[in-house]
CSV table of C-alpha atoms in Angstrom, one decimal:
chain,number,residue,atom,x,y,z
A,1,MET,CA,0.1,-20.5,-7.9
A,2,PHE,CA,1.1,-24.2,-7.9
A,3,ASP,CA,4.4,-23.8,-9.8
A,4,GLN,CA,6.6,-23.7,-6.7
A,5,ILE,CA,5.1,-26.8,-5.1
A,6,ARG,CA,5.1,-28.7,-8.4
A,7,LYS,CA,8.8,-28.1,-8.8
A,8,HIS,CA,9.5,-29.0,-5.2
A,9,ILE,CA,7.5,-32.2,-5.3
A,10,THR,CA,8.6,-33.4,-8.7
A,11,GLY,CA,12.2,-33.1,-7.5
A,12,ARG,CA,11.3,-35.9,-5.0
A,13,VAL,CA,8.5,-38.0,-6.5
A,14,GLN,CA,7.3,-38.4,-10.2
A,15,PHE,CA,3.7,-37.5,-10.9
A,16,THR,CA,1.6,-37.5,-14.0
A,17,GLU,CA,-0.1,-34.3,-15.1
A,18,ASP,CA,-3.5,-35.7,-14.0
A,19,GLU,CA,-2.3,-36.8,-10.6
A,20,PHE,CA,-0.8,-33.3,-10.0
A,21,ASN,CA,-4.0,-31.6,-11.1
A,22,LEU,CA,-6.0,-33.8,-8.8
A,23,ALA,CA,-3.5,-33.1,-5.9
A,24,THR,CA,-4.0,-29.3,-6.3
A,25,THR,CA,-7.7,-29.7,-5.4
A,26,PHE,CA,-6.7,-30.7,-1.8
A,27,PHE,CA,-4.8,-27.5,-1.1
A,28,VAL,CA,-6.2,-24.0,-0.2
A,29,PRO,CA,-4.1,-21.0,-1.3
A,30,LYS,CA,-3.7,-18.2,1.2
A,31,LYS,CA,-1.9,-14.9,1.1
A,32,ILE,CA,-0.7,-13.3,4.2
A,33,ARG,CA,0.9,-9.9,4.7
A,34,ARG,CA,4.0,-9.2,6.8
A,35,ARG,CA,3.3,-9.4,10.5
A,36,GLN,CA,-0.1,-11.1,9.9
A,37,PHE,CA,-0.7,-14.4,11.9
A,38,LEU,CA,-1.2,-17.8,10.4
A,39,LEU,CA,-1.6,-19.3,13.9
A,40,GLN,CA,-2.0,-17.8,17.3
A,41,ALA,CA,-1.1,-19.5,20.5
A,42,GLY,CA,-4.3,-21.0,22.0
A,43,ASP,CA,-5.8,-21.9,18.6
A,44,VAL,CA,-5.6,-25.3,17.1
A,45,CYS,CA,-3.1,-25.7,14.2
A,46,LYS,CA,-5.5,-27.0,11.5
A,47,SER,CA,-3.2,-27.1,8.5
A,48,LEU,CA,0.3,-27.7,7.3
A,49,ALA,CA,1.5,-24.7,5.3
A,50,PHE,CA,3.7,-25.0,2.2
A,51,VAL,CA,5.5,-21.7,1.5
A,52,SER,CA,5.3,-20.8,-2.2
A,53,ASN,CA,6.7,-17.4,-1.6
A,54,GLY,CA,7.8,-15.4,1.4
A,55,CYS,CA,9.1,-16.1,4.9
A,56,LEU,CA,7.4,-17.1,8.2
A,57,ARG,CA,8.5,-18.1,11.7
A,58,SER,CA,6.9,-20.1,14.5
A,59,TYR,CA,7.7,-19.0,18.1
A,60,SER,CA,6.6,-19.2,21.7
A,61,VAL,CA,6.3,-16.3,24.1
A,62,ASP,CA,7.4,-16.8,27.7
A,63,ASN,CA,6.1,-15.3,30.9
A,64,LYS,CA,8.4,-12.3,30.5
A,65,GLY,CA,7.0,-11.6,27.0
A,66,GLU,CA,10.2,-12.8,25.3
A,67,GLU,CA,9.9,-14.6,21.9
A,68,HIS,CA,11.6,-17.9,21.3
A,69,ILE,CA,11.8,-18.9,17.6
A,70,VAL,CA,11.3,-22.6,16.9
A,71,GLN,CA,11.3,-22.6,13.2
A,72,PHE,CA,11.7,-20.4,10.1
A,73,ALA,CA,10.2,-21.2,6.7
A,74,ILE,CA,11.0,-19.8,3.3
A,75,GLU,CA,10.1,-21.0,-0.2
A,76,ASP,CA,9.8,-24.8,-0.5
A,77,TRP,CA,9.5,-25.3,3.3
A,78,TRP,CA,6.6,-26.5,5.3
A,79,ILE,CA,5.6,-24.9,8.6
A,80,SER,CA,3.1,-26.0,11.3
A,81,ASP,CA,2.8,-26.9,15.0
A,82,MET,CA,3.0,-30.6,14.4
A,83,LYS,CA,1.8,-31.5,17.9
A,84,SER,CA,-1.3,-29.4,17.7
A,85,PHE,CA,-2.0,-30.5,14.1
A,86,LEU,CA,-1.8,-34.2,15.1
A,87,THR,CA,-3.7,-34.0,18.4
A,88,ASN,CA,-6.1,-31.2,17.8
A,89,GLN,CA,-5.0,-29.5,21.0
A,90,PRO,CA,-4.5,-25.7,21.3
A,91,SER,CA,-1.1,-24.7,20.1
A,92,THR,CA,1.5,-23.0,22.4
A,93,TYR,CA,3.1,-21.4,19.3
A,94,ASN,CA,2.4,-18.4,17.1
A,95,ILE,CA,3.2,-18.5,13.4
A,96,ASP,CA,3.4,-15.2,11.6
A,97,ALA,CA,4.9,-13.8,8.4
A,98,LEU,CA,8.2,-12.0,8.3
A,99,GLU,CA,7.5,-11.0,4.7
A,100,ASP,CA,4.4,-10.8,2.6
A,101,SER,CA,3.8,-14.5,1.8
A,102,GLU,CA,1.9,-16.9,-0.4
A,103,LEU,CA,1.0,-20.3,1.1
A,104,LEU,CA,-0.7,-23.5,0.2
A,105,LEU,CA,-2.6,-25.0,3.2
A,106,ILE,CA,-3.7,-28.6,3.6
A,107,ASP,CA,-5.7,-29.8,6.6
A,108,LYS,CA,-5.5,-33.3,8.2
A,109,VAL,CA,-8.6,-34.7,6.5
A,110,SER,CA,-7.4,-33.4,3.1
A,111,GLN,CA,-3.9,-34.7,3.7
A,112,ASP,CA,-5.2,-38.2,4.5
A,113,LYS,CA,-7.6,-38.2,1.5
A,114,LEU,CA,-4.8,-37.0,-0.8
A,115,CYS,CA,-2.5,-39.8,0.4
A,116,CYS,CA,-5.3,-42.3,-0.2
A,117,ALA,CA,-6.2,-40.9,-3.6
A,118,ILE,CA,-2.6,-40.7,-4.8
A,119,PRO,CA,-0.3,-43.0,-2.7
A,120,LYS,CA,2.8,-41.3,-4.1
A,121,PHE,CA,1.9,-38.5,-1.7
A,122,GLU,CA,2.2,-40.8,1.2
A,123,HIS,CA,5.8,-41.5,-0.1
A,124,TYR,CA,6.4,-37.8,-0.6
A,125,PHE,CA,5.4,-36.9,3.0
A,126,ARG,CA,7.4,-39.8,4.4
A,127,ILE,CA,10.6,-38.6,2.7
A,128,LEU,CA,9.9,-35.0,3.6
A,129,LEU,CA,9.5,-36.0,7.3
A,130,GLU,CA,12.7,-38.2,7.2
A,131,SER,CA,14.6,-35.2,6.0
A,132,ASN,CA,13.0,-33.0,8.7
A,133,SER,CA,13.9,-35.6,11.3
A,134,SER,CA,17.5,-35.6,10.2
A,135,ALA,CA,17.6,-31.7,10.5
A,136,ALA,CA,15.9,-31.8,13.9
A,137,GLN,CA,18.5,-34.4,15.2
A,138,LEU,CA,21.3,-32.1,14.1
A,139,ARG,CA,19.7,-29.1,15.8
A,140,ILE,CA,19.2,-31.0,19.0
A,141,SER,CA,22.7,-32.3,18.9
A,142,ASP,CA,23.9,-28.7,18.4
A,143,PHE,CA,22.0,-27.6,21.5
A,144,ILE,CA,23.5,-30.2,23.8
A,145,SER,CA,27.1,-30.3,22.5
A,146,SER,CA,28.0,-27.1,20.6
A,147,SER,CA,29.0,-23.7,21.8
A,148,ALA,CA,26.8,-20.7,20.7
A,149,GLU,CA,29.6,-19.7,18.2
A,150,ASP,CA,29.5,-23.2,16.6
A,151,ARG,CA,25.7,-23.1,16.5
A,152,TYR,CA,25.9,-19.8,14.7
A,153,LEU,CA,28.5,-21.1,12.2
A,154,ASN,CA,26.4,-24.2,11.6
A,155,PHE,CA,23.3,-22.0,11.0
A,156,LEU,CA,25.3,-19.9,8.4
A,157,LYS,CA,26.5,-23.0,6.6
A,158,THR,CA,23.1,-24.8,6.7
A,159,TYR,CA,20.8,-21.9,5.9
A,160,PRO,CA,22.7,-19.3,3.9
A,161,LYS,CA,19.5,-18.0,2.3
A,162,LEU,CA,17.9,-17.4,5.6
A,163,VAL,CA,20.8,-15.3,6.9
A,164,GLN,CA,20.1,-12.7,4.2
A,165,ARG,CA,16.4,-12.4,5.0
A,166,VAL,CA,16.0,-12.7,8.7
A,167,PRO,CA,17.0,-10.0,11.3
A,168,GLN,CA,20.0,-10.9,13.5
A,169,SER,CA,17.7,-10.6,16.6
A,170,GLN,CA,15.5,-13.4,15.3
A,171,ILE,CA,18.5,-15.6,14.4
A,172,ALA,CA,19.8,-15.1,18.0
A,173,SER,CA,16.4,-16.2,19.3
A,174,TYR,CA,16.5,-19.3,17.0
A,175,LEU,CA,19.9,-20.2,18.4
A,176,GLY,CA,18.7,-19.7,22.0
A,177,ILE,CA,21.0,-16.8,22.8
A,178,THR,CA,20.6,-13.1,23.4
A,179,PRO,CA,21.0,-10.6,20.6
A,180,GLN,CA,24.0,-9.1,22.6
A,181,SER,CA,25.7,-12.6,22.6
A,182,LEU,CA,25.2,-12.9,18.9
A,183,SER,CA,26.7,-9.4,18.3
A,184,ARG,CA,29.7,-10.4,20.3
A,185,ILE,CA,30.1,-13.7,18.4
A,186,ARG,CA,29.9,-11.9,15.1
A,187,LYS,CA,32.4,-9.3,16.2
A,188,GLU,CA,34.8,-12.0,17.4
A,189,LEU,CA,34.4,-13.9,14.1
A,190,SER,CA,35.0,-10.9,12.0
A,191,GLU,CA,38.2,-10.1,14.0
A,192,LYS,CA,39.5,-13.7,13.4
A,193,LYS,CA,39.2,-13.3,9.7
B,1,MET,CA,10.6,-62.2,18.2
B,2,PHE,CA,8.1,-60.1,16.2
B,3,ASP,CA,5.4,-59.9,18.9
B,4,GLN,CA,6.5,-56.4,20.1
B,5,ILE,CA,6.6,-54.8,16.7
B,6,ARG,CA,3.3,-56.5,15.7
B,7,LYS,CA,1.6,-55.0,18.7
B,8,HIS,CA,3.2,-51.6,18.1
B,9,ILE,CA,2.3,-51.4,14.4
B,10,THR,CA,-1.2,-52.8,14.7
B,11,GLY,CA,-1.9,-50.0,17.2
B,12,ARG,CA,-1.4,-47.6,14.3
B,13,VAL,CA,-2.3,-49.4,11.0
B,14,GLN,CA,-4.4,-52.6,10.4
B,15,PHE,CA,-2.6,-55.5,8.6
B,16,THR,CA,-3.7,-58.9,7.5
B,17,GLU,CA,-1.8,-61.9,8.8
B,18,ASP,CA,-0.3,-62.5,5.4
B,19,GLU,CA,0.8,-58.9,5.1
B,20,PHE,CA,2.4,-59.0,8.5
B,21,ASN,CA,4.2,-62.3,7.7
B,22,LEU,CA,5.5,-60.8,4.5
B,23,ALA,CA,6.7,-57.7,6.3
B,24,THR,CA,8.7,-59.7,8.8
B,25,THR,CA,10.9,-61.0,6.0
B,26,PHE,CA,12.3,-57.4,5.5
B,27,PHE,CA,13.7,-57.2,9.0
B,28,VAL,CA,16.8,-58.7,10.5
B,29,PRO,CA,16.7,-59.6,14.2
B,30,LYS,CA,19.8,-58.7,16.2
B,31,LYS,CA,20.7,-59.1,19.9
B,32,ILE,CA,23.2,-56.9,21.5
B,33,ARG,CA,24.6,-57.0,25.0
B,34,ARG,CA,24.9,-54.0,27.4
B,35,ARG,CA,27.8,-51.7,26.3
B,36,GLN,CA,28.0,-53.2,22.8
B,37,PHE,CA,27.8,-50.9,19.9
B,38,LEU,CA,25.1,-50.8,17.2
B,39,LEU,CA,26.8,-47.9,15.4
B,40,GLN,CA,30.2,-46.3,15.9
B,41,ALA,CA,31.0,-42.7,14.8
B,42,GLY,CA,32.8,-42.9,11.4
B,43,ASP,CA,30.7,-45.8,10.2
B,44,VAL,CA,27.6,-45.3,8.0
B,45,CYS,CA,24.2,-45.9,9.7
B,46,LYS,CA,22.9,-48.7,7.5
B,47,SER,CA,19.7,-49.5,9.3
B,48,LEU,CA,16.8,-48.2,11.3
B,49,ALA,CA,16.5,-50.2,14.6
B,50,PHE,CA,13.2,-51.1,16.3
B,51,VAL,CA,13.7,-51.9,20.0
B,52,SER,CA,11.8,-55.1,20.8
B,53,ASN,CA,13.4,-55.3,24.2
B,54,GLY,CA,16.1,-53.3,26.1
B,55,CYS,CA,17.4,-49.8,26.1
B,56,LEU,CA,19.9,-47.9,23.8
B,57,ARG,CA,21.2,-44.4,23.4
B,58,SER,CA,22.8,-42.4,20.6
B,59,TYR,CA,25.4,-39.8,21.5
B,60,SER,CA,28.3,-37.8,20.2
B,61,VAL,CA,31.7,-37.4,21.8
B,62,ASP,CA,33.3,-33.9,21.8
B,63,ASN,CA,37.0,-33.0,21.6
B,64,LYS,CA,37.3,-33.2,25.4
B,65,GLY,CA,36.0,-36.8,25.4
B,66,GLU,CA,32.6,-35.7,26.8
B,67,GLU,CA,29.5,-37.6,25.7
B,68,HIS,CA,26.3,-35.8,24.6
B,69,ILE,CA,23.2,-37.9,24.4
B,70,VAL,CA,20.9,-37.2,21.4
B,71,GLN,CA,18.4,-39.9,21.9
B,72,PHE,CA,17.3,-42.8,24.1
B,73,ALA,CA,15.2,-45.7,22.9
B,74,ILE,CA,13.3,-48.4,24.8
B,75,GLU,CA,10.7,-50.9,23.8
B,76,ASP,CA,8.6,-49.7,20.8
B,77,TRP,CA,11.0,-46.9,19.8
B,78,TRP,CA,13.1,-46.6,16.7
B,79,ILE,CA,16.7,-45.5,16.8
B,80,SER,CA,19.1,-44.4,14.1
B,81,ASP,CA,21.3,-41.6,12.8
B,82,MET,CA,18.8,-40.4,10.2
B,83,LYS,CA,21.2,-38.1,8.4
B,84,SER,CA,23.8,-40.9,7.9
B,85,PHE,CA,21.0,-43.4,7.0
B,86,LEU,CA,19.5,-41.1,4.3
B,87,THR,CA,22.8,-39.8,2.8
B,88,ASN,CA,25.1,-42.8,3.3
B,89,GLN,CA,27.7,-40.5,4.9
B,90,PRO,CA,29.7,-41.6,7.9
B,91,SER,CA,27.9,-40.9,11.2
B,92,THR,CA,29.1,-38.5,13.9
B,93,TYR,CA,27.2,-40.5,16.5
B,94,ASN,CA,27.6,-43.7,18.4
B,95,ILE,CA,24.7,-45.9,19.3
B,96,ASP,CA,25.2,-48.4,22.1
B,97,ALA,CA,23.1,-50.5,24.5
B,98,LEU,CA,22.5,-49.5,28.1
B,99,GLU,CA,20.8,-52.9,28.7
B,100,ASP,CA,21.0,-56.2,26.9
B,101,SER,CA,18.7,-55.6,23.9
B,102,GLU,CA,16.8,-57.3,21.1
B,103,LEU,CA,16.3,-55.3,17.9
B,104,LEU,CA,14.8,-55.6,14.5
B,105,LEU,CA,16.9,-53.9,11.8
B,106,ILE,CA,15.7,-52.7,8.4
B,107,ASP,CA,18.1,-51.2,5.8
B,108,LYS,CA,17.1,-48.5,3.3
B,109,VAL,CA,16.6,-50.8,0.4
B,110,SER,CA,14.5,-53.2,2.4
B,111,GLN,CA,12.4,-50.3,3.8
B,112,ASP,CA,11.7,-49.0,0.3
B,113,LYS,CA,10.9,-52.5,-0.9
B,114,LEU,CA,8.6,-53.1,2.1
B,115,CYS,CA,6.7,-49.8,1.4
B,116,CYS,CA,6.3,-50.8,-2.2
B,117,ALA,CA,5.2,-54.3,-1.4
B,118,ILE,CA,2.8,-53.2,1.4
B,119,PRO,CA,1.8,-49.5,1.0
B,120,LYS,CA,0.3,-49.5,4.5
B,121,PHE,CA,3.9,-49.4,5.7
B,122,GLU,CA,4.5,-46.2,3.8
B,123,HIS,CA,1.5,-44.9,5.9
B,124,TYR,CA,3.0,-46.4,9.1
B,125,PHE,CA,6.3,-44.7,8.6
B,126,ARG,CA,4.7,-41.4,7.8
B,127,ILE,CA,2.6,-41.3,11.0
B,128,LEU,CA,5.7,-42.5,13.0
B,129,LEU,CA,7.8,-39.7,11.6
B,130,GLU,CA,5.0,-37.1,12.2
B,131,SER,CA,5.0,-38.1,15.8
B,132,ASN,CA,8.8,-37.9,16.0
B,133,SER,CA,8.6,-34.5,14.4
B,134,SER,CA,6.2,-33.3,17.0
B,135,ALA,CA,8.5,-34.6,19.8
B,136,ALA,CA,11.5,-33.0,18.2
B,137,GLN,CA,9.8,-29.6,17.9
B,138,LEU,CA,8.9,-29.8,21.7
B,139,ARG,CA,12.5,-30.7,22.6
B,140,ILE,CA,13.9,-27.9,20.5
B,141,SER,CA,11.4,-25.5,22.0
B,142,ASP,CA,12.5,-26.6,25.4
B,143,PHE,CA,16.2,-25.9,24.6
B,144,ILE,CA,15.5,-22.3,23.4
B,145,SER,CA,12.9,-21.3,26.0
B,146,SER,CA,12.9,-23.4,29.1
B,147,SER,CA,15.2,-23.4,32.2
B,148,ALA,CA,17.2,-26.6,33.0
B,149,GLU,CA,14.7,-27.3,35.8
B,150,ASP,CA,11.7,-27.0,33.4
B,151,ARG,CA,13.5,-29.3,30.9
B,152,TYR,CA,14.0,-31.9,33.6
B,153,LEU,CA,10.4,-31.6,34.8
B,154,ASN,CA,9.2,-32.0,31.1
B,155,PHE,CA,11.5,-35.0,30.8
B,156,LEU,CA,10.0,-36.7,33.9
B,157,LYS,CA,6.5,-36.0,32.6
B,158,THR,CA,7.1,-37.1,29.0
B,159,TYR,CA,9.3,-40.2,29.6
B,160,PRO,CA,8.4,-41.6,33.1
B,161,LYS,CA,9.6,-45.1,32.0
B,162,LEU,CA,13.0,-43.8,31.0
B,163,VAL,CA,13.6,-42.2,34.4
B,164,GLN,CA,13.5,-45.6,36.1
B,165,ARG,CA,16.0,-47.2,33.7
B,166,VAL,CA,18.6,-44.5,32.8
B,167,PRO,CA,21.4,-43.2,35.1
B,168,GLN,CA,21.0,-39.6,36.2
B,169,SER,CA,24.3,-38.7,34.5
B,170,GLN,CA,22.9,-39.8,31.2
B,171,ILE,CA,19.7,-37.8,31.7
B,172,ALA,CA,21.8,-34.7,32.5
B,173,SER,CA,23.7,-35.2,29.2
B,174,TYR,CA,20.3,-35.6,27.3
B,175,LEU,CA,19.2,-32.3,28.9
B,176,GLY,CA,22.4,-30.6,28.0
B,177,ILE,CA,23.5,-29.9,31.6
B,178,THR,CA,26.2,-31.2,33.9
B,179,PRO,CA,25.5,-34.1,36.4
B,180,GLN,CA,26.2,-31.6,39.1
B,181,SER,CA,23.5,-29.2,37.9
B,182,LEU,CA,21.0,-32.0,37.7
B,183,SER,CA,21.8,-33.1,41.3
B,184,ARG,CA,21.3,-29.5,42.4
B,185,ILE,CA,18.0,-29.3,40.5
B,186,ARG,CA,16.7,-32.6,42.0
B,187,LYS,CA,17.7,-31.4,45.5
B,188,GLU,CA,15.9,-28.1,45.1
B,189,LEU,CA,12.8,-29.9,43.8
B,190,SER,CA,12.7,-32.3,46.7
B,191,GLU,CA,13.0,-29.4,49.1
B,192,LYS,CA,10.1,-27.7,47.4
B,193,LYS,CA,7.8,-30.7,48.0
């Protein structure tokens, strides 16, 4: 159950066996089935979720009932609504599973206790967040300066594993375009080849 | 020179006088004048910059010579190209000063040494990055699901201090719209009042 997170973390920070065993006590394992919710808009996001196995997405729903995907998460990724997690305010996002998934959850109090008990975890979360910050900067930059076609090409290059697992309509939503626009872009790209 | 960062950090983490004095030795003060560059595209982003005083922006320039603003930073904010900072690869962004500014720079080696010497700084950077991550999620969400008018209204609400200090054309660029579109939006909003 902890094999995936052990591999993920030890690729970034070195832990002793005792430290890792202690760390596992701060997490709560959770299985969710495809289409089940981890978070529903209106509820507070109480935990960060590490994906041991499966695929999830976070998204908002607008007044017209349209979904807008903010984030995907597959193995080794974390998913949450960070604002709600930090402020304890109700979330405006939903998080649900696109595949049957196995997660490790950690709430705010446990995360802080873990970082106190094993300061290397403070370091781990810092470097994880630095890397998230870098990815978010690139995505924002893409939105303000790249065409929809370039955003799609960047997505293919950056997340080749996701492309295999997520329906095209969801990728379109993540890119902020309609499924029809994405179909047109894919057709044009295949004609260019 | 360190008053601003002392106030900023002690609002988040408690330090002793000795710890703070030690911390200051890891930073390099830098003054830059309006229009001067802190980083030019093609160079590696060697430091994170804390803004003690002034206003900066980071932006890319596309093939047509148009600027796209990724980030602003005023007092108490940090600015960098995180990807270039983490990977040591040349940056695709420029960072320059919109006002005469006073900065405190810290490079990667010094940041890591500081976090080792005073682990509370590891905690400080973690909570800083959590808060950045929350803001980035909201901005991404805005791009995929909000109209240009709503993005502008959110900007006014979230960054009221910036609105006073940054030209409208730069705000338009930050929002991913043309200055003409922003003028139209502002006109329509003032007519609604």
